[in-house]
PDB file of C-alpha atoms in Angstrom:
ATOM      1  CA  MET Y   1      37.747  20.494  16.290  1.00  0.00           C
ATOM      2  CA  THR Y   2      34.250  20.273  17.648  1.00  0.00           C
ATOM      3  CA  THR Y   3      32.289  17.009  17.411  1.00  0.00           C
ATOM      4  CA  THR Y   4      28.539  16.662  17.361  1.00  0.00           C
ATOM      5  CA  THR Y   5      26.850  14.196  19.641  1.00  0.00           C
ATOM      6  CA  PRO Y   6      24.712  11.991  17.404  1.00  0.00           C
ATOM      7  CA  SER Y   7      21.005  11.977  17.928  1.00  0.00           C
ATOM      8  CA  LEU Y   8      19.616   9.261  20.320  1.00  0.00           C
ATOM      9  CA  ALA Y   9      17.229   8.338  17.630  1.00  0.00           C
ATOM     10  CA  THR Y  10      20.122   7.239  15.296  1.00  0.00           C
ATOM     11  CA  LEU Y  11      20.714   4.385  17.618  1.00  0.00           C
ATOM     12  CA  CYS Y  12      17.839   2.529  16.084  1.00  0.00           C
ATOM     13  CA  GLU Y  13      19.930   2.378  12.937  1.00  0.00           C
ATOM     14  CA  ARG Y  14      22.589   0.254  14.694  1.00  0.00           C
ATOM     15  CA  PRO Y  15      22.432  -3.555  14.083  1.00  0.00           C
ATOM     16  CA  ARG Y  16      19.516  -5.011  16.003  1.00  0.00           C
ATOM     17  CA  HIS Y  17      21.660  -7.449  17.777  1.00  0.00           C
ATOM     18  CA  GLU Y  18      23.648  -4.472  19.399  1.00  0.00           C
ATOM     19  CA  LEU Y  19      20.425  -3.012  20.772  1.00  0.00           C
ATOM     20  CA  GLU Y  20      19.356  -6.399  22.088  1.00  0.00           C
ATOM     21  CA  ASP Y  21      22.741  -6.990  23.662  1.00  0.00           C
ATOM     22  CA  ALA Y  22      22.622  -3.571  25.356  1.00  0.00           C
ATOM     23  CA  LEU Y  23      19.205  -4.342  26.746  1.00  0.00           C
ATOM     24  CA  ALA Y  24      20.496  -7.680  28.066  1.00  0.00           C
ATOM     25  CA  GLN Y  25      23.605  -6.093  29.557  1.00  0.00           C
ATOM     26  CA  LEU Y  26      21.427  -3.486  31.281  1.00  0.00           C
ATOM     27  CA  ARG Y  27      19.008  -6.162  32.725  1.00  0.00           C
ATOM     28  CA  SER Y  28      21.802  -8.306  33.921  1.00  0.00           C
ATOM     29  CA  GLY Y  29      23.497  -5.357  35.687  1.00  0.00           C
ATOM     30  CA  ARG Y  30      26.657  -5.522  33.715  1.00  0.00           C
ATOM     31  CA  LEU Y  31      25.833  -2.027  32.071  1.00  0.00           C
ATOM     32  CA  LYS Y  32      25.693   0.356  35.006  1.00  0.00           C
ATOM     33  CA  THR Y  33      23.828   3.724  35.084  1.00  0.00           C
ATOM     34  CA  PRO Y  34      24.392   6.538  34.643  1.00  0.00           C
ATOM     35  CA  VAL Y  35      26.003   5.473  31.378  1.00  0.00           C
ATOM     36  CA  THR Y  36      29.472   6.668  30.626  1.00  0.00           C
ATOM     37  CA  SER Y  37      32.002   5.859  27.855  1.00  0.00           C
ATOM     38  CA  ALA Y  38      33.858   3.665  30.344  1.00  0.00           C
ATOM     39  CA  ARG Y  39      30.803   1.745  31.385  1.00  0.00           C
ATOM     40  CA  LEU Y  40      29.710   1.249  27.904  1.00  0.00           C
ATOM     41  CA  ALA Y  41      33.186  -0.161  27.018  1.00  0.00           C
ATOM     42  CA  ALA Y  42      33.082  -2.385  30.124  1.00  0.00           C
ATOM     43  CA  ALA Y  43      29.864  -3.841  28.861  1.00  0.00           C
ATOM     44  CA  GLY Y  44      31.413  -4.508  25.472  1.00  0.00           C
ATOM     45  CA  LEU Y  45      29.306  -1.925  23.657  1.00  0.00           C
ATOM     46  CA  ARG Y  46      31.144   0.374  21.174  1.00  0.00           C
ATOM     47  CA  TRP Y  47      28.739   3.162  21.723  1.00  0.00           C
ATOM     48  CA  GLU Y  48      31.093   5.893  23.026  1.00  0.00           C
ATOM     49  CA  ALA Y  49      29.582   8.436  20.699  1.00  0.00           C
ATOM     50  CA  TRP Y  50      26.118   7.997  22.378  1.00  0.00           C
ATOM     51  CA  ALA Y  51      27.423   8.067  25.979  1.00  0.00           C
ATOM     52  CA  GLU Y  52      26.438  11.681  26.602  1.00  0.00           C
ATOM     53  CA  ALA Y  53      22.841  11.128  25.182  1.00  0.00           C
ATOM     54  CA  LEU Y  54      22.371   7.858  27.076  1.00  0.00           C
ATOM     55  CA  GLY Y  55      23.845   9.150  30.305  1.00  0.00           C
ATOM     56  CA  VAL Y  56      20.881  11.337  31.238  1.00  0.00           C
ATOM     57  CA  PHE Y  57      18.671   8.183  31.689  1.00  0.00           C
ATOM     58  CA  PRO Y  58      18.179   6.379  35.051  1.00  0.00           C
ATOM     59  CA  ARG Y  59      18.141   2.636  34.732  1.00  0.00           C
ATOM     60  CA  GLU Y  60      14.351   2.004  34.237  1.00  0.00           C
ATOM     61  CA  ALA Y  61      14.050   4.980  31.743  1.00  0.00           C
ATOM     62  CA  LEU Y  62      17.030   3.639  29.764  1.00  0.00           C
ATOM     63  CA  GLU Y  63      15.473   0.127  29.498  1.00  0.00           C
ATOM     64  CA  HIS Y  64      12.189   1.677  28.137  1.00  0.00           C
ATOM     65  CA  THR Y  65      14.236   3.761  25.729  1.00  0.00           C
ATOM     66  CA  LEU Y  66      16.128   0.761  24.361  1.00  0.00           C
ATOM     67  CA  ILE Y  67      12.829  -1.157  23.976  1.00  0.00           C
ATOM     68  CA  ALA Y  68      11.373   1.750  21.995  1.00  0.00           C
ATOM     69  CA  LEU Y  69      14.488   2.073  19.845  1.00  0.00           C
ATOM     70  CA  LEU Y  70      14.216  -1.690  19.050  1.00  0.00           C
ATOM     71  CA  ALA Y  71      10.546  -1.199  18.141  1.00  0.00           C
ATOM     72  CA  LEU Y  72      11.349   1.992  15.978  1.00  0.00           C
ATOM     73  CA  GLY Y  73      14.217   0.202  14.189  1.00  0.00           C
ATOM     74  CA  GLU Y  74      11.936  -2.777  13.433  1.00  0.00           C
ATOM     75  CA  ARG Y  75       9.217  -0.509  11.960  1.00  0.00           C
ATOM     76  CA  THR Y  76      11.808   1.395   9.900  1.00  0.00           C
ATOM     77  CA  ARG Y  77      13.131  -1.866   8.459  1.00  0.00           C
ATOM     78  CA  GLU Y  78       9.692  -3.234   7.796  1.00  0.00           C
ATOM     79  CA  LEU Y  79       8.034  -0.314   5.978  1.00  0.00           C
ATOM     80  CA  PRO Y  80       9.109  -0.087   2.279  1.00  0.00           C
ATOM     81  CA  SER Y  81       9.795   3.430   1.026  1.00  0.00           C
ATOM     82  CA  PRO Y  82       7.214   5.001  -1.258  1.00  0.00           C
ATOM     83  CA  GLU Y  83       8.060   4.439  -4.922  1.00  0.00           C
ATOM     84  CA  VAL Y  84       7.926   7.222  -7.555  1.00  0.00           C
ATOM     85  CA  VAL Y  85       5.762   6.479 -10.557  1.00  0.00           C
ATOM     86  CA  TRP Y  86       5.958   8.557 -13.765  1.00  0.00           C
ATOM     87  CA  SER Y  87       4.059   9.068 -16.987  1.00  0.00           C
ATOM     88  CA  GLY Y  88       5.212  10.686 -20.234  1.00  0.00           C
ATOM     89  CA  VAL Y  89       8.574  10.903 -21.819  1.00  0.00           C
ATOM     90  CA  ASP Y  90      11.045   8.443 -20.321  1.00  0.00           C
ATOM     91  CA  VAL Y  91      14.077  10.163 -18.613  1.00  0.00           C
ATOM     92  CA  PRO Y  92      17.593   8.528 -19.281  1.00  0.00           C
ATOM     93  CA  ARG Y  93      18.764   6.513 -16.353  1.00  0.00           C
ATOM     94  CA  SER Y  94      15.442   6.874 -14.608  1.00  0.00           C
ATOM     95  CA  ARG Y  95      14.880   4.716 -11.567  1.00  0.00           C
ATOM     96  CA  VAL Y  96      11.163   5.208 -11.462  1.00  0.00           C
ATOM     97  CA  GLN Y  97       8.274   2.957 -12.602  1.00  0.00           C
ATOM     98  CA  ARG Y  98       5.800   3.921 -15.291  1.00  0.00           C
ATOM     99  CA  THR Y  99       2.239   4.671 -14.160  1.00  0.00           C
ATOM    100  CA  ASP Y 100       0.594   2.462 -16.754  1.00  0.00           C
ATOM    101  CA  VAL Y 101       2.736  -0.578 -15.784  1.00  0.00           C
ATOM    102  CA  VAL Y 102       2.189  -0.008 -12.079  1.00  0.00           C
ATOM    103  CA  LEU Y 103      -1.604   0.449 -12.511  1.00  0.00           C
ATOM    104  CA  ALA Y 104      -2.002  -2.623 -14.653  1.00  0.00           C
ATOM    105  CA  ARG Y 105      -0.139  -4.737 -12.116  1.00  0.00           C
ATOM    106  CA  LEU Y 106      -2.169  -3.390  -9.181  1.00  0.00           C
ATOM    107  CA  LEU Y 107      -5.523  -4.164 -10.903  1.00  0.00           C
ATOM    108  CA  ALA Y 108      -4.373  -7.553 -11.877  1.00  0.00           C
ATOM    109  CA  SER Y 109      -3.321  -8.446  -8.370  1.00  0.00           C
ATOM    110  CA  CYS Y 110      -6.416  -7.273  -6.424  1.00  0.00           C
ATOM    111  CA  LYS Y 111      -8.207 -10.052  -4.427  1.00  0.00           C
ATOM    112  CA  ASP Y 112     -10.817  -8.356  -2.257  1.00  0.00           C
ATOM    113  CA  ASP Y 113     -11.298  -4.640  -2.339  1.00  0.00           C
ATOM    114  CA  VAL Y 114     -10.588  -1.774  -4.839  1.00  0.00           C
ATOM    115  CA  LEU Y 115     -11.383   1.850  -4.435  1.00  0.00           C
ATOM    116  CA  ILE Y 116     -10.707   4.212  -7.392  1.00  0.00           C
ATOM    117  CA  ALA Y 117     -11.137   8.073  -7.492  1.00  0.00           C
ATOM    118  CA  SER Y 118     -10.450  10.025 -10.597  1.00  0.00           C
ATOM    119  CA  TYR Y 119     -11.492  13.318 -12.197  1.00  0.00           C
ATOM    120  CA  SER Y 120     -11.638  11.891 -15.603  1.00  0.00           C
ATOM    121  CA  PHE Y 121     -12.181   8.357 -17.036  1.00  0.00           C
ATOM    122  CA  ALA Y 122     -11.982   9.360 -20.736  1.00  0.00           C
ATOM    123  CA  GLY Y 123     -11.061   6.303 -22.829  1.00  0.00           C
ATOM    124  CA  ALA Y 124     -10.572   4.135 -19.792  1.00  0.00           C
ATOM    125  CA  ARG Y 125     -12.594   1.204 -21.001  1.00  0.00           C
ATOM    126  CA  GLU Y 126      -9.620  -0.857 -21.917  1.00  0.00           C
ATOM    127  CA  LEU Y 127      -7.934  -0.037 -18.592  1.00  0.00           C
ATOM    128  CA  LEU Y 128     -10.932  -1.123 -16.575  1.00  0.00           C
ATOM    129  CA  THR Y 129     -11.610  -4.412 -18.436  1.00  0.00           C
ATOM    130  CA  PRO Y 130      -9.348  -6.510 -16.232  1.00  0.00           C
ATOM    131  CA  LEU Y 131     -11.060  -4.931 -13.259  1.00  0.00           C
ATOM    132  CA  ALA Y 132     -14.535  -5.655 -14.496  1.00  0.00           C
ATOM    133  CA  THR Y 133     -13.678  -9.307 -14.513  1.00  0.00           C
ATOM    134  CA  ARG Y 134     -12.716  -9.079 -10.844  1.00  0.00           C
ATOM    135  CA  VAL Y 135     -16.158  -7.676 -10.013  1.00  0.00           C
ATOM    136  CA  ALA Y 136     -17.723 -10.753 -11.447  1.00  0.00           C
ATOM    137  CA  SER Y 137     -15.503 -12.975  -9.225  1.00  0.00           C
ATOM    138  CA  GLY Y 138     -16.653 -11.119  -6.042  1.00  0.00           C
ATOM    139  CA  VAL Y 139     -14.082  -8.347  -5.628  1.00  0.00           C
ATOM    140  CA  ARG Y 140     -15.798  -5.155  -4.325  1.00  0.00           C
ATOM    141  CA  VAL Y 141     -14.980  -2.238  -6.527  1.00  0.00           C
ATOM    142  CA  ARG Y 142     -15.900   1.346  -5.623  1.00  0.00           C
ATOM    143  CA  VAL Y 143     -15.483   4.050  -8.207  1.00  0.00           C
ATOM    144  CA  ILE Y 144     -15.750   7.715  -7.263  1.00  0.00           C
ATOM    145  CA  VAL Y 145     -16.355  10.024 -10.252  1.00  0.00           C
ATOM    146  CA  ASP Y 146     -16.652  13.708 -11.051  1.00  0.00           C
ATOM    147  CA  GLY Y 147     -19.925  15.139 -12.484  1.00  0.00           C
ATOM    148  CA  THR Y 148     -18.694  18.489 -13.869  1.00  0.00           C
ATOM    149  CA  LYS Y 149     -18.365  17.248 -17.478  1.00  0.00           C
ATOM    150  CA  LEU Y 150     -22.064  16.405 -17.860  1.00  0.00           C
ATOM    151  CA  SER Y 151     -23.113  19.219 -20.205  1.00  0.00           C
ATOM    152  CA  SER Y 152     -26.841  18.331 -20.148  1.00  0.00           C
ATOM    153  CA  LEU Y 153     -27.311  19.574 -16.463  1.00  0.00           C
ATOM    154  CA  ARG Y 154     -28.943  22.699 -15.592  1.00  0.00           C
ATOM    155  CA  PRO Y 155     -29.447  24.679 -12.316  1.00  0.00           C
ATOM    156  CA  ASP Y 156     -32.888  23.261 -11.997  1.00  0.00           C
ATOM    157  CA  THR Y 157     -31.988  19.589 -12.790  1.00  0.00           C
ATOM    158  CA  PRO Y 158     -33.256  17.440  -9.846  1.00  0.00           C
ATOM    159  CA  ARG Y 159     -30.484  15.506  -8.200  1.00  0.00           C
ATOM    160  CA  GLN Y 160     -32.179  12.130  -8.921  1.00  0.00           C
ATOM    161  CA  GLU Y 161     -32.181  12.977 -12.637  1.00  0.00           C
ATOM    162  CA  ALA Y 162     -28.545  14.245 -12.512  1.00  0.00           C
ATOM    163  CA  LEU Y 163     -27.485  11.015 -10.848  1.00  0.00           C
ATOM    164  CA  ARG Y 164     -29.272   8.951 -13.515  1.00  0.00           C
ATOM    165  CA  ARG Y 165     -27.488  10.880 -16.365  1.00  0.00           C
ATOM    166  CA  LEU Y 166     -24.211  10.390 -14.590  1.00  0.00           C
ATOM    167  CA  ARG Y 167     -24.831   6.734 -14.322  1.00  0.00           C
ATOM    168  CA  SER Y 168     -25.873   6.543 -17.980  1.00  0.00           C
ATOM    169  CA  ALA Y 169     -22.767   8.336 -19.151  1.00  0.00           C
ATOM    170  CA  PHE Y 170     -20.377   6.231 -17.060  1.00  0.00           C
ATOM    171  CA  PHE Y 171     -21.810   2.896 -18.161  1.00  0.00           C
ATOM    172  CA  ARG Y 172     -22.213   4.033 -21.798  1.00  0.00           C
ATOM    173  CA  SER Y 173     -18.771   5.366 -22.311  1.00  0.00           C
ATOM    174  CA  VAL Y 174     -16.493   4.150 -19.504  1.00  0.00           C
ATOM    175  CA  TRP Y 175     -17.248   0.755 -18.041  1.00  0.00           C
ATOM    176  CA  PRO Y 176     -16.940  -2.323 -20.249  1.00  0.00           C
ATOM    177  CA  GLN Y 177     -20.285  -3.156 -21.832  1.00  0.00           C
ATOM    178  CA  GLY Y 178     -22.263  -6.075 -20.277  1.00  0.00           C
ATOM    179  CA  ALA Y 179     -19.787  -6.333 -17.331  1.00  0.00           C
ATOM    180  CA  GLU Y 180     -20.989  -6.545 -13.696  1.00  0.00           C
ATOM    181  CA  PRO Y 181     -21.290  -2.976 -12.390  1.00  0.00           C
ATOM    182  CA  PRO Y 182     -19.049  -1.490  -9.739  1.00  0.00           C
ATOM    183  CA  LEU Y 183     -20.371   0.511  -6.785  1.00  0.00           C
ATOM    184  CA  LEU Y 184     -20.421   4.084  -8.139  1.00  0.00           C
ATOM    185  CA  TYR Y 185     -20.209   7.261  -6.179  1.00  0.00           C
ATOM    186  CA  CYS Y 186     -19.901  10.919  -6.803  1.00  0.00           C
ATOM    187  CA  ASP Y 187     -19.464  14.265  -4.906  1.00  0.00           C
ATOM    188  CA  PRO Y 188     -23.012  15.583  -5.367  1.00  0.00           C
ATOM    189  CA  ARG Y 189     -21.751  19.191  -5.504  1.00  0.00           C
ATOM    190  CA  THR Y 190     -20.202  18.400  -8.961  1.00  0.00           C
ATOM    191  CA  LEU Y 191     -23.746  17.885 -10.222  1.00  0.00           C
ATOM    192  CA  ALA Y 192     -24.740  21.490  -9.413  1.00  0.00           C
ATOM    193  CA  ARG Y 193     -24.779  24.186 -12.072  1.00  0.00           C
ATOM    194  CA  GLU Y 194     -24.558  27.933 -11.804  1.00  0.00           C
ATOM    195  CA  GLU Y 195     -24.937  30.503 -14.618  1.00  0.00           C
ATOM    196  CA  ALA Y 196     -22.263  33.224 -14.785  1.00  0.00           C
ATOM    197  CA  LYS Y 197     -22.306  35.681 -17.681  1.00  0.00           C
ATOM    198  CA  GLY Y 198     -24.639  33.487 -19.698  1.00  0.00           C
ATOM    199  CA  VAL Y 199     -22.469  30.362 -19.226  1.00  0.00           C
ATOM    200  CA  LEU Y 200     -23.335  27.315 -17.158  1.00  0.00           C
ATOM    201  CA  GLN Y 201     -20.645  26.351 -14.791  1.00  0.00           C
ATOM    202  CA  ALA Y 202     -19.981  23.670 -12.150  1.00  0.00           C
ATOM    203  CA  PRO Y 203     -18.750  25.473  -9.025  1.00  0.00           C
ATOM    204  CA  HIS Y 204     -17.082  22.418  -7.588  1.00  0.00           C
ATOM    205  CA  SER Y 205     -15.117  19.468  -8.888  1.00  0.00           C
ATOM    206  CA  MET Y 206     -13.929  16.000  -7.536  1.00  0.00           C
ATOM    207  CA  HIS Y 207     -10.292  16.311  -8.534  1.00  0.00           C
ATOM    208  CA  ALA Y 208      -8.710  13.480  -6.449  1.00  0.00           C
ATOM    209  CA  LYS Y 209      -6.801  10.769  -8.230  1.00  0.00           C
ATOM    210  CA  CYS Y 210      -5.903   7.563  -6.236  1.00  0.00           C
ATOM    211  CA  VAL Y 211      -6.269   3.768  -6.298  1.00  0.00           C
ATOM    212  CA  ILE Y 212      -6.425   1.624  -3.146  1.00  0.00           C
ATOM    213  CA  ILE Y 213      -5.967  -2.071  -3.529  1.00  0.00           C
ATOM    214  CA  ASP Y 214      -7.008  -4.593  -0.873  1.00  0.00           C
ATOM    215  CA  ARG Y 215      -6.551  -2.075   2.011  1.00  0.00           C
ATOM    216  CA  GLU Y 216      -2.748  -2.686   1.556  1.00  0.00           C
ATOM    217  CA  VAL Y 217      -1.331  -0.437  -1.226  1.00  0.00           C
ATOM    218  CA  ALA Y 218      -2.268   2.997  -2.694  1.00  0.00           C
ATOM    219  CA  LEU Y 219      -1.320   4.777  -5.800  1.00  0.00           C
ATOM    220  CA  VAL Y 220      -1.751   8.631  -5.323  1.00  0.00           C
ATOM    221  CA  GLY Y 221      -0.721  11.100  -7.927  1.00  0.00           C
ATOM    222  CA  SER Y 222      -1.559  13.648 -10.571  1.00  0.00           C
ATOM    223  CA  ALA Y 223      -2.621  11.125 -13.360  1.00  0.00           C
ATOM    224  CA  ASN Y 224      -6.269  10.673 -14.118  1.00  0.00           C
ATOM    225  CA  PHE Y 225      -7.658   7.253 -14.873  1.00  0.00           C
ATOM    226  CA  THR Y 226      -7.289   7.758 -18.666  1.00  0.00           C
ATOM    227  CA  ARG Y 227      -5.099   6.198 -21.287  1.00  0.00           C
ATOM    228  CA  ARG Y 228      -3.567   9.597 -22.069  1.00  0.00           C
ATOM    229  CA  ALA Y 229      -2.666  10.362 -18.423  1.00  0.00           C
ATOM    230  CA  GLN Y 230      -1.308   6.875 -17.904  1.00  0.00           C
ATOM    231  CA  GLY Y 231       0.984   6.912 -20.873  1.00  0.00           C
ATOM    232  CA  ASP Y 232       1.504  10.226 -22.642  1.00  0.00           C
ATOM    233  CA  ASN Y 233       1.044  13.206 -20.218  1.00  0.00           C
ATOM    234  CA  LEU Y 234       3.839  14.218 -17.879  1.00  0.00           C
ATOM    235  CA  GLU Y 235       2.393  12.938 -14.572  1.00  0.00           C
ATOM    236  CA  VAL Y 236       3.996  11.977 -11.293  1.00  0.00           C
ATOM    237  CA  GLY Y 237       2.694   9.901  -8.310  1.00  0.00           C
ATOM    238  CA  ALA Y 238       3.622   7.665  -5.427  1.00  0.00           C
ATOM    239  CA  LEU Y 239       3.074   4.048  -4.830  1.00  0.00           C
ATOM    240  CA  ILE Y 240       2.699   3.597  -1.049  1.00  0.00           C
ATOM    241  CA  ARG Y 241       2.633   0.460   0.966  1.00  0.00           C
ATOM    242  CA  ASP Y 242       2.647   1.970   4.443  1.00  0.00           C
ATOM    243  CA  PRO Y 243      -0.238   0.288   6.239  1.00  0.00           C
ATOM    244  CA  ALA Y 244      -0.976   3.435   8.323  1.00  0.00           C
ATOM    245  CA  PHE Y 245      -1.112   5.601   5.398  1.00  0.00           C
ATOM    246  CA  VAL Y 246      -3.262   3.298   3.266  1.00  0.00           C
ATOM    247  CA  ARG Y 247      -5.757   2.829   6.189  1.00  0.00           C
ATOM    248  CA  THR Y 248      -5.995   6.476   6.860  1.00  0.00           C
ATOM    249  CA  LEU Y 249      -6.694   7.237   3.159  1.00  0.00           C
ATOM    250  CA  LEU Y 250      -9.292   4.482   2.975  1.00  0.00           C
ATOM    251  CA  HIS Y 251     -10.889   5.619   6.131  1.00  0.00           C
ATOM    252  CA  GLN Y 252     -11.159   9.163   4.772  1.00  0.00           C
ATOM    253  CA  TRP Y 253     -13.023   7.955   1.733  1.00  0.00           C
ATOM    254  CA  GLU Y 254     -15.214   5.606   3.693  1.00  0.00           C
ATOM    255  CA  SER Y 255     -16.070   8.374   6.175  1.00  0.00           C
ATOM    256  CA  ALA Y 256     -16.910  10.636   3.219  1.00  0.00           C
ATOM    257  CA  ILE Y 257     -19.338   7.951   1.948  1.00  0.00           C
ATOM    258  CA  THR Y 258     -20.789   7.405   5.463  1.00  0.00           C
ATOM    259  CA  HIS Y 259     -21.448  11.060   5.956  1.00  0.00           C
ATOM    260  CA  GLY Y 260     -22.776  11.855   2.465  1.00  0.00           C
ATOM    261  CA  VAL Y 261     -19.841  13.823   1.293  1.00  0.00           C
ATOM    262  CA  VAL Y 262     -19.920  11.472  -1.672  1.00  0.00           C
ATOM    263  CA  VAL Y 263     -23.086   9.655  -2.442  1.00  0.00           C
ATOM    264  CA  PRO Y 264     -23.978   6.466  -4.358  1.00  0.00           C
ATOM    265  CA  VAL Y 265     -25.019   6.643  -7.926  1.00  0.00           C
ATOM    266  CA  PRO Y 266     -27.848   4.189  -8.598  1.00  0.00           C
ATOM    267  CA  THR Y 267     -26.879   1.345 -10.988  1.00  0.00           C
ATOM    268  CA  ARG Y 268     -30.518   1.090 -12.219  1.00  0.00           C
ATOM    269  CA  ASP Y 269     -33.503   3.434 -12.623  1.00  0.00           C
ATOM    270  CA  ASP Y 270     -35.358   1.623  -9.678  1.00  0.00           C
ATOM    271  CA  ASP Y 271     -32.343   1.705  -7.438  1.00  0.00           C
ATOM    272  CA  PRO Y 272     -32.553   4.893  -5.324  1.00  0.00           C
ATOM    273  CA  PRO Y 273     -29.454   6.776  -4.274  1.00  0.00           C
ATOM    274  CA  ARG Y 274     -28.874   5.344  -0.791  1.00  0.00           C
ATOM    275  CA  ARG Y 275     -25.985   4.044   1.155  1.00  0.00           C
ATOM    276  CA  ARG Y 276     -25.228   0.509   0.187  1.00  0.00           C
ATOM    277  CA  ARG Y 277     -24.441  -2.135   2.687  1.00  0.00           C
ATOM    278  CA  GLY Y 278     -20.700  -2.635   3.094  1.00  0.00           C
ATOM    279  CA  ALA Y 279     -19.870   0.524   1.424  1.00  0.00           C
TER     280      ALA Y 279
END
């Protein structure tokens, strides 16, 4: 019967104290190189299965490998796995969280910074009310919206006027009345209109859906920021707490803002569409 030598990387799944002990045995000279099953046993390490994989390393390389495996194992233990979130009909024996519950918890917990991107915010005023109170307390809230649903735009509508109409529609029908406004952005291409066979169409849309909270956690999925998508539609997403992923996603959006891929929407008629400090 043929046995398969386990991958060296699987050593990081061993108890941390075993890796630390192996490193100590190597540094003390008790574990000799090149590593063999007998030498592992003599050092008190029950790693016979990995003898072949470890045996190719000279002493210094083996030391660096053990250090790297310790670091890899630490990272693997520290990072929580992505969590599945779900909207729509509940599935028996489901182990996933509901989108509306997760989103409400995230918005209630924000302390410093929130970025939201959604294709639609239809009927979202109630969802946004807790977030609006956070804006008043100093939390920076950036909202990235789509402009394709503005039916009043034409091919010759100036961008400044299109931005004004987008702002008016958002604060009239989406954001809680009288609340401190968020920093509003849009993909300017979604404000363009083209005529095809007598019908005005928007050639581009901003179809991303994500929420980033305090640069620490991100919710990414198919659900728009609407009551229907949060509770009724069949939607799926992932709640991600991996710092590297969250930083990369946030950096992508902030780079898009910096380079004008998405642009500020003025909050007042006398506020020109320019990049805002801290955006």
